[in-house]
Amino acid sequence: MTGTKIDGIEVAKNVKSQVKEIVDDLKSKGVNPCLATILVGDNPASATYVRNKHKACDEVGILTKDHTPAANITQNELNELIQKLNDDDSVHGILVQLPLPKHLNEFNTTTQILPEKDVDGLTPPNVGLLAIGKAMLVACTPSGIIEMCRYYNIDLEGKNVAVINRSNLVGKPLYHLLIQNNATVTTCHSRTKDLKKICLDSDIIITGVGNREIFKLTPDMIKEGAIVIDVATTRHEGKLSGDADYPEIIEKASFASPVPGGVGPMTVAMLLKNTVTAAALTKGIDIKS
Ligand code: GUN
């Protein structure tokens, strides 16, 4: 069997056109959606991600404010910058690009962000709201994956889903979204026993390890007709790749997402959606669909 490509660029385009309509509507109501980004230091991969986020904001009419403190900024200085953006009414979303340099603490940083401006869904109030099914702002990669499934009519109800990632930005929020869609979820990680067996028993495998030296998802690990969503982005043999080799996995899967061109564009599209959601909330408008 050769499966169908889950084309993240196409789904992202669809989300962006919905966001653009919301931006235009908000502007007509006097709200000018604005995202502030903070990129600490000069990690080239992070710089590329932030550049892509700004470009996407431009495309849909979302304003951006770009903050690029040097790698040696102190925790106090970084917290002060976030407080300033919290107090700035023209800023609706705040994103601190991760990872941070080693001397800065991720938790101490992200928890400074006002929950209603937390477009990464990382603050404890937003994590808690998601866990009880009342999410306001959800991490962009997991919500992008759910959006991809919706676009391709992939029904999650009753499906066995293996998620190979347990991070705060991907695996944990994804678990909640999947169970809210009535899937049965197995969250796997580096200590999971019999990973291959779990994968072979799964209807859907969402993989996000990102290190080919320790893990690769190969066709012998999936059942015929399984759905594979590859969240990883890593450099392998000089090119960008995921945990799976798309050309070989699509021969056995019913659907699979490539890298690049899969989940990555969806993360950016959902960031735009979260920014307009946050902007709309300032006027008491709930735009969730
Ligand atoms: N680094 C990699 N992915 C993300 C993301 O979704 N948000 C932030 N803030 N940093 C990231």
GROMACS .gro file of C-alpha atoms in nm, residues 144-241:
model
   98
  144GLY     CA    1  -0.147   2.147   1.489
  145ILE     CA    2  -0.141   1.768   1.487
  146ILE     CA    3  -0.509   1.750   1.585
  147GLU     CA    4  -0.588   2.003   1.310
  148MET     CA    5  -0.404   1.786   1.055
  149CYS     CA    6  -0.610   1.484   1.158
  150ARG     CA    7  -0.930   1.687   1.128
  151TYR     CA    8  -0.834   1.812   0.780
  152TYR     CA    9  -0.771   1.458   0.652
  153ASN     CA   10  -1.081   1.316   0.826
  154ILE     CA   11  -0.865   1.093   1.043
  155ASP     CA   12  -1.108   0.981   1.312
  156LEU     CA   13  -0.934   0.951   1.648
  157GLU     CA   14  -1.224   0.790   1.832
  158GLY     CA   15  -1.130   0.450   1.975
  159LYS     CA   16  -0.790   0.451   1.802
  160ASN     CA   17  -0.480   0.320   1.975
  161VAL     CA   18  -0.228   0.602   1.955
  162ALA     CA   19   0.139   0.574   2.051
  163VAL     CA   20   0.305   0.908   2.126
  164ILE     CA   21   0.684   0.880   2.142
  165ASN     CA   22   0.755   1.203   2.329
  166ARG     CA   23   0.675   1.322   2.682
  167SER     CA   24   0.782   1.687   2.669
  168ASN     CA   25   0.581   1.979   2.805
  169LEU     CA   26   0.551   2.127   2.456
  170VAL     CA   27   0.449   1.812   2.269
  171GLY     CA   28   0.383   1.477   2.441
  172LYS     CA   29   0.199   1.593   2.752
  173PRO     CA   30  -0.046   1.839   2.590
  174LEU     CA   31  -0.095   1.595   2.301
  175TYR     CA   32  -0.202   1.326   2.548
  176HIS     CA   33  -0.485   1.550   2.672
  177LEU     CA   34  -0.600   1.652   2.325
  178LEU     CA   35  -0.602   1.289   2.209
  179ILE     CA   36  -0.803   1.158   2.504
  180GLN     CA   37  -1.045   1.449   2.463
  181ASN     CA   38  -1.093   1.313   2.109
  182ASN     CA   39  -1.166   0.967   2.254
  183ALA     CA   40  -0.838   0.804   2.152
  184THR     CA   41  -0.657   0.551   2.372
  185VAL     CA   42  -0.308   0.688   2.428
  186THR     CA   43   0.023   0.525   2.520
  187THR     CA   44   0.289   0.785   2.598
  188CYS     CA   45   0.634   0.638   2.531
  189HIS     CA   46   0.982   0.759   2.624
  190SER     CA   47   1.341   0.649   2.665
  191ARG     CA   48   1.259   0.397   2.943
  192THR     CA   49   0.957   0.242   2.767
  193LYS     CA   50   0.986  -0.134   2.733
  194ASP     CA   51   0.889  -0.311   2.410
  195LEU     CA   52   0.845   0.008   2.208
  196LYS     CA   53   0.833  -0.192   1.886
  197LYS     CA   54   0.543  -0.403   2.017
  198ILE     CA   55   0.353  -0.090   2.126
  199CYS     CA   56   0.406   0.064   1.782
  200LEU     CA   57   0.294  -0.253   1.604
  201ASP     CA   58  -0.026  -0.253   1.814
  202SER     CA   59  -0.098   0.114   1.733
  203ASP     CA   60  -0.333   0.257   1.473
  204ILE     CA   61  -0.155   0.591   1.490
  205ILE     CA   62   0.208   0.663   1.582
  206ILE     CA   63   0.313   1.017   1.662
  207THR     CA   64   0.688   1.025   1.694
  208GLY     CA   65   0.907   1.308   1.821
  209VAL     CA   66   1.247   1.185   1.936
  210GLY     CA   67   1.472   1.389   1.709
  211ASN     CA   68   1.792   1.189   1.745
  212ARG     CA   69   1.857   0.929   1.477
  213GLU     CA   70   2.150   0.786   1.674
  214ILE     CA   71   1.913   0.662   1.942
  215PHE     CA   72   1.588   0.608   1.755
  216LYS     CA   73   1.452   0.560   1.406
  217LEU     CA   74   1.096   0.458   1.322
  218THR     CA   75   1.126   0.193   1.051
  219PRO     CA   76   0.856   0.015   0.846
  220ASP     CA   77   0.900  -0.312   1.041
  221MET     CA   78   0.779  -0.122   1.353
  222ILE     CA   79   0.438  -0.025   1.209
  223LYS     CA   80   0.140  -0.230   1.108
  224GLU     CA   81   0.010  -0.222   0.753
  225GLY     CA   82  -0.213   0.085   0.709
  226ALA     CA   83  -0.099   0.261   1.026
  227ILE     CA   84  -0.092   0.641   1.040
  228VAL     CA   85   0.246   0.802   1.113
  229ILE     CA   86   0.287   1.164   1.219
  230ASP     CA   87   0.651   1.268   1.247
  231VAL     CA   88   0.712   1.558   1.484
  232ALA     CA   89   1.091   1.535   1.490
  233THR     CA   90   1.321   1.772   1.307
  234THR     CA   91   1.682   1.669   1.301
  235ARG     CA   92   1.981   1.686   1.068
  236HIS     CA   93   2.059   1.347   0.918
  237GLU     CA   94   2.316   1.287   0.644
  238GLY     CA   95   2.328   1.659   0.574
  239LYS     CA   96   1.956   1.711   0.536
  240LEU     CA   97   1.654   1.789   0.749
  241SER     CA   98   1.472   1.472   0.849
   0.00000   0.00000   0.00000
